[in-house]
PDB file of C-alpha atoms and ligand atoms in Angstrom:
ATOM      1  CA  MET M   1       0.000   0.000   0.000  1.00 90.00           C
ATOM      2  CA  SER M   2       1.279   3.486  -0.747  1.00 89.00           C
ATOM      3  CA  ARG M   3       1.823   6.306   1.691  1.00 81.00           C
ATOM      4  CA  HIS M   4      -0.535   9.286   1.942  1.00 65.00           C
ATOM      5  CA  ASP M   5       0.563  11.857  -0.614  1.00 56.00           C
ATOM      6  CA  HIS M   6      -0.270  14.913   1.439  1.00 51.00           C
ATOM      7  CA  ASP M   7       2.622  14.046   3.754  1.00 50.00           C
ATOM      8  CA  GLU M   8       4.985  15.258   1.090  1.00 49.00           C
ATOM      9  CA  HIS M   9       4.654  19.007   1.542  1.00 52.00           C
ATOM     10  CA  HIS M  10       7.897  20.821   2.081  1.00 53.00           C
ATOM     11  CA  ASP M  11       8.710  24.101   3.649  1.00 57.00           C
ATOM     12  CA  GLU M  12       9.950  26.715   1.211  1.00 57.00           C
ATOM     13  CA  HIS M  13      13.089  27.433   3.273  1.00 60.00           C
ATOM     14  CA  ASP M  14      14.102  23.807   2.893  1.00 57.00           C
ATOM     15  CA  ASN M  15      14.609  24.232  -0.812  1.00 68.00           C
ATOM     16  CA  ASP M  16      18.388  24.716  -0.786  1.00 83.00           C
ATOM     17  CA  GLU M  17      20.692  22.837  -3.104  1.00 86.00           C
ATOM     18  CA  GLN M  18      21.435  19.933  -0.795  1.00 87.00           C
ATOM     19  CA  ASN M  19      17.782  19.231  -0.205  1.00 91.00           C
ATOM     20  CA  GLU M  20      17.133  19.384  -3.931  1.00 90.00           C
ATOM     21  CA  ASN M  21      19.840  16.778  -4.512  1.00 92.00           C
ATOM     22  CA  GLU M  22      18.462  14.556  -1.785  1.00 92.00           C
ATOM     23  CA  GLU M  23      14.998  14.967  -3.223  1.00 92.00           C
ATOM     24  CA  ALA M  24      16.222  14.038  -6.728  1.00 93.00           C
ATOM     25  CA  GLU M  25      17.999  10.973  -5.345  1.00 93.00           C
ATOM     26  CA  ARG M  26      14.907   9.935  -3.389  1.00 93.00           C
ATOM     27  CA  ARG M  27      12.746  10.258  -6.501  1.00 94.00           C
ATOM     28  CA  ALA M  28      15.220   8.247  -8.593  1.00 94.00           C
ATOM     29  CA  LEU M  29      15.312   5.465  -5.982  1.00 94.00           C
ATOM     30  CA  ARG M  30      11.536   5.473  -5.863  1.00 95.00           C
ATOM     31  CA  GLN M  31      11.284   5.155  -9.660  1.00 94.00           C
ATOM     32  CA  ILE M  32      13.770   2.264  -9.721  1.00 95.00           C
ATOM     33  CA  ALA M  33      11.813   0.486  -6.971  1.00 95.00           C
ATOM     34  CA  LEU M  34       8.458   1.086  -8.664  1.00 95.00           C
ATOM     35  CA  SER M  35       9.818  -0.328 -11.940  1.00 94.00           C
ATOM     36  CA  GLN M  36      10.204  -3.636 -10.062  1.00 96.00           C
ATOM     37  CA  VAL M  37       6.599  -3.601  -8.813  1.00 97.00           C
ATOM     38  CA  ARG M  38       3.989  -5.214 -11.100  1.00 97.00           C
ATOM     39  CA  GLN M  39       1.512  -2.617 -12.343  1.00 95.00           C
ATOM     40  CA  TYR M  40      -2.232  -2.702 -12.921  1.00 95.00           C
ATOM     41  CA  GLY M  41      -3.066  -4.778 -15.988  1.00 93.00           C
ATOM     42  CA  ASP M  42      -0.446  -7.404 -15.151  1.00 96.00           C
ATOM     43  CA  PRO M  43      -2.382 -10.703 -14.852  1.00 96.00           C
ATOM     44  CA  VAL M  44      -0.243 -11.883 -11.915  1.00 97.00           C
ATOM     45  CA  LEU M  45      -1.964  -9.263  -9.707  1.00 97.00           C
ATOM     46  CA  ARG M  46      -5.216 -11.198 -10.220  1.00 97.00           C
ATOM     47  CA  MET M  47      -3.844 -14.580  -9.161  1.00 98.00           C
ATOM     48  CA  ARG M  48      -4.093 -16.267  -5.780  1.00 98.00           C
ATOM     49  CA  ALA M  49      -0.752 -16.811  -4.063  1.00 98.00           C
ATOM     50  CA  ASN M  50       0.132 -20.231  -2.629  1.00 98.00           C
ATOM     51  CA  GLU M  51       0.841 -21.191   0.987  1.00 98.00           C
ATOM     52  CA  VAL M  52       4.526 -21.131   1.902  1.00 98.00           C
ATOM     53  CA  GLU M  53       5.860 -24.522   2.948  1.00 97.00           C
ATOM     54  CA  ALA M  54       9.634 -24.043   2.891  1.00 96.00           C
ATOM     55  CA  PHE M  55      11.196 -21.581   5.332  1.00 97.00           C
ATOM     56  CA  ASP M  56      14.524 -21.457   3.582  1.00 97.00           C
ATOM     57  CA  GLU M  57      17.202 -19.020   2.489  1.00 96.00           C
ATOM     58  CA  GLU M  58      15.186 -18.135  -0.596  1.00 96.00           C
ATOM     59  CA  LEU M  59      12.233 -16.979   1.522  1.00 97.00           C
ATOM     60  CA  ALA M  60      14.590 -14.908   3.684  1.00 96.00           C
ATOM     61  CA  ARG M  61      16.057 -13.255   0.553  1.00 97.00           C
ATOM     62  CA  LEU M  62      12.604 -12.584  -0.885  1.00 97.00           C
ATOM     63  CA  SER M  63      11.384 -10.885   2.285  1.00 97.00           C
ATOM     64  CA  GLU M  64      14.574  -8.784   2.589  1.00 97.00           C
ATOM     65  CA  ARG M  65      14.175  -7.662  -1.012  1.00 97.00           C
ATOM     66  CA  MET M  66      10.516  -6.792  -0.433  1.00 98.00           C
ATOM     67  CA  ILE M  67      11.373  -4.692   2.643  1.00 98.00           C
ATOM     68  CA  ALA M  68      14.011  -2.771   0.671  1.00 97.00           C
ATOM     69  CA  LEU M  69      11.580  -2.212  -2.205  1.00 97.00           C
ATOM     70  CA  MET M  70       8.822  -1.062   0.163  1.00 97.00           C
ATOM     71  CA  HIS M  71      11.167   1.534   1.676  1.00 96.00           C
ATOM     72  CA  ASP M  72      12.563   2.781  -1.638  1.00 96.00           C
ATOM     73  CA  ALA M  73       9.065   2.961  -3.141  1.00 96.00           C
ATOM     74  CA  GLU M  74       7.916   4.846  -0.011  1.00 94.00           C
ATOM     75  CA  GLY M  75       5.133   2.379   0.607  1.00 95.00           C
ATOM     76  CA  VAL M  76       3.750   1.088   3.908  1.00 96.00           C
ATOM     77  CA  GLY M  77       3.166  -2.469   2.705  1.00 98.00           C
ATOM     78  CA  LEU M  78       4.061  -4.811  -0.157  1.00 98.00           C
ATOM     79  CA  ALA M  79       2.784  -8.273  -1.087  1.00 98.00           C
ATOM     80  CA  ALA M  80       4.882 -10.935  -2.875  1.00 98.00           C
ATOM     81  CA  THR M  81       2.296 -10.994  -5.680  1.00 98.00           C
ATOM     82  CA  GLN M  82       3.335  -7.417  -6.501  1.00 98.00           C
ATOM     83  CA  VAL M  83       6.854  -8.582  -7.323  1.00 98.00           C
ATOM     84  CA  GLY M  84       5.522 -11.493  -9.381  1.00 98.00           C
ATOM     85  CA  ILE M  85       6.023 -14.179  -6.724  1.00 98.00           C
ATOM     86  CA  LEU M  86       2.873 -16.182  -5.980  1.00 98.00           C
ATOM     87  CA  ARG M  87       3.632 -16.998  -2.350  1.00 98.00           C
ATOM     88  CA  ARG M  88       1.617 -15.931   0.667  1.00 98.00           C
ATOM     89  CA  VAL M  89       4.101 -13.388   2.035  1.00 98.00           C
ATOM     90  CA  PHE M  90       3.764  -9.701   2.686  1.00 98.00           C
ATOM     91  CA  VAL M  91       5.782  -7.042   4.467  1.00 98.00           C
ATOM     92  CA  PHE M  92       4.519  -3.943   6.197  1.00 98.00           C
ATOM     93  CA  HIS M  93       5.712  -1.118   8.370  1.00 94.00           C
ATOM     94  CA  ASN M  94       4.183  -1.136  11.839  1.00 90.00           C
ATOM     95  CA  GLU M  95       5.079   1.277  14.655  1.00 87.00           C
ATOM     96  CA  GLY M  96       8.602   1.908  13.366  1.00 90.00           C
ATOM     97  CA  GLU M  97       9.246  -1.764  12.703  1.00 93.00           C
ATOM     98  CA  ASP M  98       9.367  -3.790   9.487  1.00 97.00           C
ATOM     99  CA  ARG M  99       7.248  -6.904   9.722  1.00 97.00           C
ATOM    100  CA  ILE M 100       7.309 -10.007   7.550  1.00 98.00           C
ATOM    101  CA  VAL M 101       4.129 -12.064   7.615  1.00 98.00           C
ATOM    102  CA  VAL M 102       3.963 -15.480   5.985  1.00 98.00           C
ATOM    103  CA  ASN M 103       0.711 -17.422   5.414  1.00 98.00           C
ATOM    104  CA  PRO M 104      -1.345 -14.579   6.944  1.00 98.00           C
ATOM    105  CA  VAL M 105      -4.916 -15.085   8.119  1.00 98.00           C
ATOM    106  CA  LEU M 106      -7.288 -12.388   9.352  1.00 97.00           C
ATOM    107  CA  ALA M 107      -8.431 -14.389  12.374  1.00 96.00           C
ATOM    108  CA  SER M 108     -10.984 -11.809  13.468  1.00 95.00           C
ATOM    109  CA  THR M 109     -12.159  -8.296  12.679  1.00 95.00           C
ATOM    110  CA  GLY M 110     -13.985  -5.826  14.898  1.00 95.00           C
ATOM    111  CA  GLY M 111     -14.543  -2.201  15.886  1.00 95.00           C
ATOM    112  CA  GLY M 112     -16.906  -1.632  12.987  1.00 97.00           C
ATOM    113  CA  THR M 113     -15.708  -0.310   9.646  1.00 97.00           C
ATOM    114  CA  GLU M 114     -14.202   2.932   8.400  1.00 97.00           C
ATOM    115  CA  VAL M 115     -13.885   4.435   4.913  1.00 98.00           C
ATOM    116  CA  ASP M 116     -10.562   6.095   4.034  1.00 98.00           C
ATOM    117  CA  GLU M 117      -8.502   6.818   0.920  1.00 97.00           C
ATOM    118  CA  GLU M 118      -6.076   4.099  -0.139  1.00 97.00           C
ATOM    119  CA  GLY M 119      -3.367   4.008  -2.749  1.00 97.00           C
ATOM    120  CA  CYS M 120      -1.415   1.030  -4.052  1.00 98.00           C
ATOM    121  CA  LEU M 121       2.141   0.705  -5.364  1.00 97.00           C
ATOM    122  CA  SER M 122       0.641  -1.249  -8.303  1.00 97.00           C
ATOM    123  CA  LEU M 123      -1.819   1.507  -9.220  1.00 96.00           C
ATOM    124  CA  GLY M 124       0.448   4.527  -9.666  1.00 92.00           C
ATOM    125  CA  PRO M 125      -0.916   7.772  -8.198  1.00 92.00           C
ATOM    126  CA  VAL M 126      -4.569   6.668  -8.221  1.00 95.00           C
ATOM    127  CA  ARG M 127      -6.291   6.769  -4.831  1.00 96.00           C
ATOM    128  CA  MET M 128      -9.801   5.782  -3.838  1.00 98.00           C
ATOM    129  CA  PRO M 129     -11.996   5.362  -0.752  1.00 98.00           C
ATOM    130  CA  VAL M 130     -12.080   1.839   0.678  1.00 98.00           C
ATOM    131  CA  GLU M 131     -14.132   0.503   3.581  1.00 98.00           C
ATOM    132  CA  ARG M 132     -12.149  -1.638   6.024  1.00 98.00           C
ATOM    133  CA  ALA M 133     -12.572  -3.161   9.467  1.00 98.00           C
ATOM    134  CA  VAL M 134     -11.107  -0.848  12.152  1.00 98.00           C
ATOM    135  CA  GLU M 135      -9.551  -3.684  14.198  1.00 98.00           C
ATOM    136  CA  VAL M 136      -8.086  -6.969  13.062  1.00 98.00           C
ATOM    137  CA  THR M 137      -6.283  -9.908  14.599  1.00 98.00           C
ATOM    138  CA  LEU M 138      -3.670 -11.115  12.160  1.00 98.00           C
ATOM    139  CA  GLU M 139      -2.222 -14.602  12.505  1.00 98.00           C
ATOM    140  CA  GLY M 140       0.518 -16.238  10.521  1.00 98.00           C
ATOM    141  CA  VAL M 141       4.180 -17.103  10.876  1.00 98.00           C
ATOM    142  CA  ASP M 142       7.403 -15.147  10.467  1.00 96.00           C
ATOM    143  CA  ALA M 143      10.166 -15.811   7.919  1.00 95.00           C
ATOM    144  CA  HIS M 144      11.512 -18.632  10.149  1.00 95.00           C
ATOM    145  CA  GLY M 145       8.125 -20.298  10.541  1.00 97.00           C
ATOM    146  CA  ALA M 146       7.574 -19.104  14.131  1.00 98.00           C
ATOM    147  CA  PRO M 147       3.917 -18.326  14.964  1.00 98.00           C
ATOM    148  CA  LEU M 148       2.910 -14.685  14.938  1.00 97.00           C
ATOM    149  CA  ARG M 149      -0.217 -12.980  16.219  1.00 97.00           C
ATOM    150  CA  LEU M 150      -0.795  -9.223  15.942  1.00 97.00           C
ATOM    151  CA  GLU M 151      -3.697  -7.147  17.230  1.00 97.00           C
ATOM    152  CA  LEU M 152      -3.884  -4.122  14.960  1.00 97.00           C
ATOM    153  CA  GLU M 153      -6.093  -1.098  14.538  1.00 97.00           C
ATOM    154  CA  GLY M 154      -6.417   1.981  12.360  1.00 95.00           C
ATOM    155  CA  LEU M 155      -3.833   2.381   9.575  1.00 96.00           C
ATOM    156  CA  SER M 156      -1.964  -0.861  10.402  1.00 97.00           C
ATOM    157  CA  ALA M 157      -5.236  -2.817  10.344  1.00 98.00           C
ATOM    158  CA  ARG M 158      -6.037  -1.190   6.991  1.00 98.00           C
ATOM    159  CA  VAL M 159      -2.609  -2.012   5.545  1.00 98.00           C
ATOM    160  CA  VAL M 160      -2.765  -5.720   6.419  1.00 98.00           C
ATOM    161  CA  GLN M 161      -6.286  -6.068   4.992  1.00 98.00           C
ATOM    162  CA  HIS M 162      -4.991  -4.461   1.772  1.00 98.00           C
ATOM    163  CA  GLU M 163      -1.993  -6.843   1.621  1.00 98.00           C
ATOM    164  CA  VAL M 164      -4.014 -10.001   2.353  1.00 98.00           C
ATOM    165  CA  ASP M 165      -6.307  -8.932  -0.508  1.00 98.00           C
ATOM    166  CA  HIS M 166      -3.272  -8.859  -2.841  1.00 98.00           C
ATOM    167  CA  LEU M 167      -2.483 -12.475  -1.936  1.00 98.00           C
ATOM    168  CA  ASP M 168      -6.033 -13.377  -3.023  1.00 98.00           C
ATOM    169  CA  GLY M 169      -5.717 -11.459  -6.309  1.00 98.00           C
ATOM    170  CA  LYS M 170      -7.936  -8.635  -5.083  1.00 98.00           C
ATOM    171  CA  LEU M 171      -7.266  -4.919  -5.617  1.00 98.00           C
ATOM    172  CA  ILE M 172      -8.713  -1.710  -4.170  1.00 98.00           C
ATOM    173  CA  VAL M 173     -10.639  -1.089  -7.424  1.00 97.00           C
ATOM    174  CA  ASP M 174     -12.723  -4.126  -6.406  1.00 97.00           C
ATOM    175  CA  ARG M 175     -13.375  -2.669  -2.954  1.00 98.00           C
ATOM    176  CA  THR M 176     -14.279   0.929  -3.709  1.00 98.00           C
ATOM    177  CA  ASP M 177     -17.689   2.401  -4.578  1.00 98.00           C
ATOM    178  CA  PRO M 178     -18.860   2.265  -8.237  1.00 97.00           C
ATOM    179  CA  GLU M 179     -18.253   5.948  -8.935  1.00 97.00           C
ATOM    180  CA  SER M 180     -14.706   5.967  -7.516  1.00 97.00           C
ATOM    181  CA  ARG M 181     -14.067   2.794  -9.482  1.00 96.00           C
ATOM    182  CA  ARG M 182     -15.152   4.481 -12.718  1.00 95.00           C
ATOM    183  CA  GLU M 183     -12.888   7.458 -11.979  1.00 95.00           C
ATOM    184  CA  ALA M 184      -9.961   5.160 -11.179  1.00 94.00           C
ATOM    185  CA  MET M 185     -10.458   3.145 -14.370  1.00 92.00           C
ATOM    186  CA  ALA M 186     -10.494   6.333 -16.454  1.00 91.00           C
ATOM    187  CA  GLN M 187      -7.113   7.238 -14.950  1.00 90.00           C
ATOM    188  CA  LEU M 188      -5.703   3.735 -15.305  1.00 88.00           C
ATOM    189  CA  ARG M 189      -6.780   3.032 -18.884  1.00 78.00           C
ATOM    190  CA  PRO M 190      -4.455   5.533 -20.650  1.00 67.00           C
ATOM    191  CA  ARG M 191      -1.532   4.129 -18.624  1.00 60.00           C
ATOM    192  CA  LEU M 192      -2.328   0.672 -19.934  1.00 57.00           C
ATOM    193  CA  VAL M 193      -2.216   1.820 -23.543  1.00 57.00           C
ATOM    194  CA  LEU M 194       1.079   3.626 -22.965  1.00 58.00           C
ATOM    195  CA  SER M 195       2.696   0.587 -21.402  1.00 55.00           C
ATOM    196  CA  ARG M 196       2.029  -1.653 -24.423  1.00 49.00           C
TER     197      ARG M 196
HETATM  198 ZN1   ZN S 201      -1.462  -2.596  -3.041  1.00 84.75          ZN
END
């Protein structure tokens, strides 16, 4: 899932040369990372990922790579499906910590639902309102196969619901209201033509 765009405002005094260089470098890194994330229209984004059975070196490398990509792309979550790997793994940023969740299950949801804008690293700059449960209990295992259970609420609960959806081949365009979906499709269609 992508970060909220309105966080990116900068103070005018900050615009000295060094900051401009840092900004240019940050943008370049972000573009490189995004070029490794499958984009809307890619059929792999619609496929269901498979349970992980081997907790080996390859899984460790995959999750490390996904964490690096999530940071460079300035996202708050990334599912393996988005890098073309159909395994039930996602990473997300929770309270200053990077988390790897393998074979995740939303064991319970509560606290009612809330509608908020969501973006996705696979959908470019398009954002749309999505209704999600306010509280979730997430169960799964870590990269070593050790059991994991997280009680989450608010943004973190939203992020993990978004990432579990990816592992089932579901995207936010499937979760939003019909009008927002139409608007999103109008923005996404020209990108599809350009990428052919
Ligand atoms: Zn996403």
